CSV table of C-alpha atoms in Angstrom, one decimal:
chain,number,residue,atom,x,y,z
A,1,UNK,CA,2.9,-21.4,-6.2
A,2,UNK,CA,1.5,-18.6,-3.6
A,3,UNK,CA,2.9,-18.2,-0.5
A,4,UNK,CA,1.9,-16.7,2.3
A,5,UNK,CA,2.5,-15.1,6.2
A,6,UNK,CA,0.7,-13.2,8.3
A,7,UNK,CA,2.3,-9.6,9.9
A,8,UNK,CA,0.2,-8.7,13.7
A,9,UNK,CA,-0.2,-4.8,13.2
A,10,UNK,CA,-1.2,-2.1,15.7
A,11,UNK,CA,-4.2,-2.4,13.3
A,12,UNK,CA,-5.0,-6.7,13.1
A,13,UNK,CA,-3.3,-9.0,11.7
A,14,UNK,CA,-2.0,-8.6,8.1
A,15,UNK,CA,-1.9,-10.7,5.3
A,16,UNK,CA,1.2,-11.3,3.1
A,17,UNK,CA,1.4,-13.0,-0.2
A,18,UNK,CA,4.5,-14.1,-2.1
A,19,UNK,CA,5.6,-15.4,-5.6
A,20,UNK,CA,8.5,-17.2,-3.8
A,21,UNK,CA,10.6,-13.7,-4.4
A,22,UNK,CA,8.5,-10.9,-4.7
A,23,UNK,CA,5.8,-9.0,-2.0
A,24,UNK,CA,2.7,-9.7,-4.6
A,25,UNK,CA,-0.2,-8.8,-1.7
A,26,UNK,CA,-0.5,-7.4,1.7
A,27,UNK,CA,-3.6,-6.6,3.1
A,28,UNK,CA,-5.7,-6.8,6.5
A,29,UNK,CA,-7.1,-9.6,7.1
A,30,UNK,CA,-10.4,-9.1,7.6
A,31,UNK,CA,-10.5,-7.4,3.8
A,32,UNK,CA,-8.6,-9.6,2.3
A,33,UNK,CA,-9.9,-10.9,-0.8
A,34,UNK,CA,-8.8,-14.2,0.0
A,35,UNK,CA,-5.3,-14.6,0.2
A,36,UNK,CA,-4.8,-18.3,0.2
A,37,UNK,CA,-1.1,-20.1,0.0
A,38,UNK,CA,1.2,-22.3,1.5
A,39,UNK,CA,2.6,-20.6,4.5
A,40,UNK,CA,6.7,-20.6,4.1
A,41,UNK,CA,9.2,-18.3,5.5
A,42,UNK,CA,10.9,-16.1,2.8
A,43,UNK,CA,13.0,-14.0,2.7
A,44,UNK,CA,10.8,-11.4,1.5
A,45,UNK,CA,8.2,-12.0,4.0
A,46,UNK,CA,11.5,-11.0,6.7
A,47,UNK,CA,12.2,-8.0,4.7
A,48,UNK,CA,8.7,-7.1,4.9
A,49,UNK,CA,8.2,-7.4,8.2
A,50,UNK,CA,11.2,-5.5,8.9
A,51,UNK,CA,9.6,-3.0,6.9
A,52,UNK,CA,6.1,-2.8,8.8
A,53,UNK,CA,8.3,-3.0,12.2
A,54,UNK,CA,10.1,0.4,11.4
A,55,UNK,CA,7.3,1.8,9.8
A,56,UNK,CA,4.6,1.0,12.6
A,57,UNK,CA,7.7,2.4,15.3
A,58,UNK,CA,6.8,5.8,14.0
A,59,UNK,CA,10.1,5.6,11.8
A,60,UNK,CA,10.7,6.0,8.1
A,61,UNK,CA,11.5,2.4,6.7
A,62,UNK,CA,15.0,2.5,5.0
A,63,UNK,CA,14.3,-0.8,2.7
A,64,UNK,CA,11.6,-1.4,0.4
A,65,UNK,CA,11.3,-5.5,-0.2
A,66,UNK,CA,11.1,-6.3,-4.4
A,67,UNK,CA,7.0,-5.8,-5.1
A,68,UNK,CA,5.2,-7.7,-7.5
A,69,UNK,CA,1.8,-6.5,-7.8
A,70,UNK,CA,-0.6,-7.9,-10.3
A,71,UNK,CA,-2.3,-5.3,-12.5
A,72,UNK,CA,-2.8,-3.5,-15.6
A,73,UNK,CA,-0.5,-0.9,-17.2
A,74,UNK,CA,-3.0,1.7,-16.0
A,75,UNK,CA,-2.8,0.5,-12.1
A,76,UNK,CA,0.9,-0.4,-12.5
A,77,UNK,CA,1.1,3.6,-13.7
A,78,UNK,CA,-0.9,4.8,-10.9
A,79,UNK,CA,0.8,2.4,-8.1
A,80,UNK,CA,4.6,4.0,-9.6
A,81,UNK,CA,2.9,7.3,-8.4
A,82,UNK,CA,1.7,5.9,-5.2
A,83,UNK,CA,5.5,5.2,-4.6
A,84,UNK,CA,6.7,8.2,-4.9
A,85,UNK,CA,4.5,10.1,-2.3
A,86,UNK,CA,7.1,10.9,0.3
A,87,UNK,CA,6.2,9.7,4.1
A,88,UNK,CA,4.1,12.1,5.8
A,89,UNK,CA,3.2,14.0,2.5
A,90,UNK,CA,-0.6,13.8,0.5
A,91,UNK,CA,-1.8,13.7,-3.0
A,92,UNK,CA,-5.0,13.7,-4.3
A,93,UNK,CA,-6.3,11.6,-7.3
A,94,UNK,CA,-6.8,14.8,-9.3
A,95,UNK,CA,-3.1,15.5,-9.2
A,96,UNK,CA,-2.5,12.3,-9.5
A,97,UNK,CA,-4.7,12.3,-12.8
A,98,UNK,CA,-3.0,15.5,-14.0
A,99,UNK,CA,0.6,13.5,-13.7
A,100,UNK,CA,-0.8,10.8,-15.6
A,101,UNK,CA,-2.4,12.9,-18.4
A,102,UNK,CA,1.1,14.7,-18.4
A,103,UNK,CA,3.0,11.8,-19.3
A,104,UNK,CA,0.9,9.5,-21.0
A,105,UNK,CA,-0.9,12.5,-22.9
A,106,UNK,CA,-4.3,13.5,-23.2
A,107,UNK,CA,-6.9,13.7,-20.2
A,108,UNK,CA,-7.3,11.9,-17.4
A,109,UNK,CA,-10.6,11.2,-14.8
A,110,UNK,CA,-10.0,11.1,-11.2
A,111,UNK,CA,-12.1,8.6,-11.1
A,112,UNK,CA,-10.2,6.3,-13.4
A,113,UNK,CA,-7.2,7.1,-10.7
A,114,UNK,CA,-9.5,6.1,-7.7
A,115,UNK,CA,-10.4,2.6,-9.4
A,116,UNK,CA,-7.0,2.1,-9.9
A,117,UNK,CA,-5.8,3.3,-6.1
A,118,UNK,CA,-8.5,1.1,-5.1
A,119,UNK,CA,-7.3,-1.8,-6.5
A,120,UNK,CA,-3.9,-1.5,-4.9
A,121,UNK,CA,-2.7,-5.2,-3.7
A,122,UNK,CA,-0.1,-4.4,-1.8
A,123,UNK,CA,-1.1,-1.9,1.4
A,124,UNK,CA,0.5,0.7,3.4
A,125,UNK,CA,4.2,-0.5,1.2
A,126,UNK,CA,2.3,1.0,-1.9
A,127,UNK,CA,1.0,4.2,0.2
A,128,UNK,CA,-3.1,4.4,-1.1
A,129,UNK,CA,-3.7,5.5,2.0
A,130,UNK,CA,-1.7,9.1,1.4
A,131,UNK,CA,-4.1,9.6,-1.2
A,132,UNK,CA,-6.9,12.2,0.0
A,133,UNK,CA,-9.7,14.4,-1.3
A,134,UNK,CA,-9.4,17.5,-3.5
A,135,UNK,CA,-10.8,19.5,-0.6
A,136,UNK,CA,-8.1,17.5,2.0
A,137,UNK,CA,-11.0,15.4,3.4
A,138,UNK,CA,-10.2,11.5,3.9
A,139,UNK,CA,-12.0,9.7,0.9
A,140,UNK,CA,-12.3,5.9,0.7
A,141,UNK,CA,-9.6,3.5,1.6
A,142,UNK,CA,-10.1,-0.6,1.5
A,143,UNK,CA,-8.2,-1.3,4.7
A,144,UNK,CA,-11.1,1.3,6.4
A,145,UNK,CA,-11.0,5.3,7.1
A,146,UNK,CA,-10.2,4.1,10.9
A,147,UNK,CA,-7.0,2.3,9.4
A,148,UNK,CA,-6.3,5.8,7.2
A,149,UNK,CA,-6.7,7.6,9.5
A,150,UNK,CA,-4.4,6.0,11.8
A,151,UNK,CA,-1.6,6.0,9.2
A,152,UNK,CA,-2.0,9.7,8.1
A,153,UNK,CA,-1.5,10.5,12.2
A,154,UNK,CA,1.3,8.1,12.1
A,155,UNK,CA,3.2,10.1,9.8
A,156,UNK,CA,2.2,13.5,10.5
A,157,UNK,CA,0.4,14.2,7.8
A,158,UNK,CA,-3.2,14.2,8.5
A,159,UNK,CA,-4.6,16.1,12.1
């Protein structure tokens, strides 16, 4: 069974989806892909909305509700990375790439990292949007380069 809630942002409303333990999707509303449930309270919806409270107050969250994205190994890879891009910090996908072909051996195509980042169910707590251009430019983000650009000021890490 999916459940789901919906979160009011500073940028429109948000869209949560749970497994009944787990944060499986958040996303904005009007990009959803369709997030369809029964709406319930959870406790992870509370923790998540905690979460997005601190976070949109301009404050580092000190929780992380349990995520359960859906994926493959290679997006499950690339989203561990996501997570460990500290608040108000930036990667890019060819660094990004480079940790992945470091680890998992071999090369590794931007690209393949941006299809991946792309794919990322659950926004803003998996940070996509820190990820930026080789030459520090904002590149694409599904939530909209208003959105990313937004959270990057939020943070301090993008002027």
């Amino acid at each position: 069974m999916i459940y789901t809630a919906q979160y009011d942002s500073p940028l429109g409303t948000m869209l949560l989806a749970s497994d009944g333990t787990a944060l499986t999707a958040l996303d904005f509303d009007d990009t959803s892909d369709c997030i369809r449930g029964m709406q319930k309270d959870l406790p992870v919806f509370e923790e998540t909305f905690r979460w997005l409270d601190l976070y949109f107050s301009g404050k580092v969250p000190d929780c992380m509700p349990q995520l359960a994205p859906k994926g493959t190994a290679f997006q499950h890879a690339v989203w561990d990375i996501l997570r460990t891009i500290p608040y108000g910090k930036t990667t890019t996908y060819g660094r990004i790439a480079a940790q992945l072909a470091e680890t998992r051996g071999g090369r590794m195509s931007a690209q393949a990292v941006g299809g991946a980042v792309g794919r990322n169910p659950i926004s803003i707590l998996i940070p996509c949007h820190r990820v930026i251009g080789a030459d520090g430019s904002l590149t694409g983000y599904a939530g909209g380069m208003e959105r990313k650009d937004f959270l990057l000021r939020l943070e301090g890490s993008y002027s």
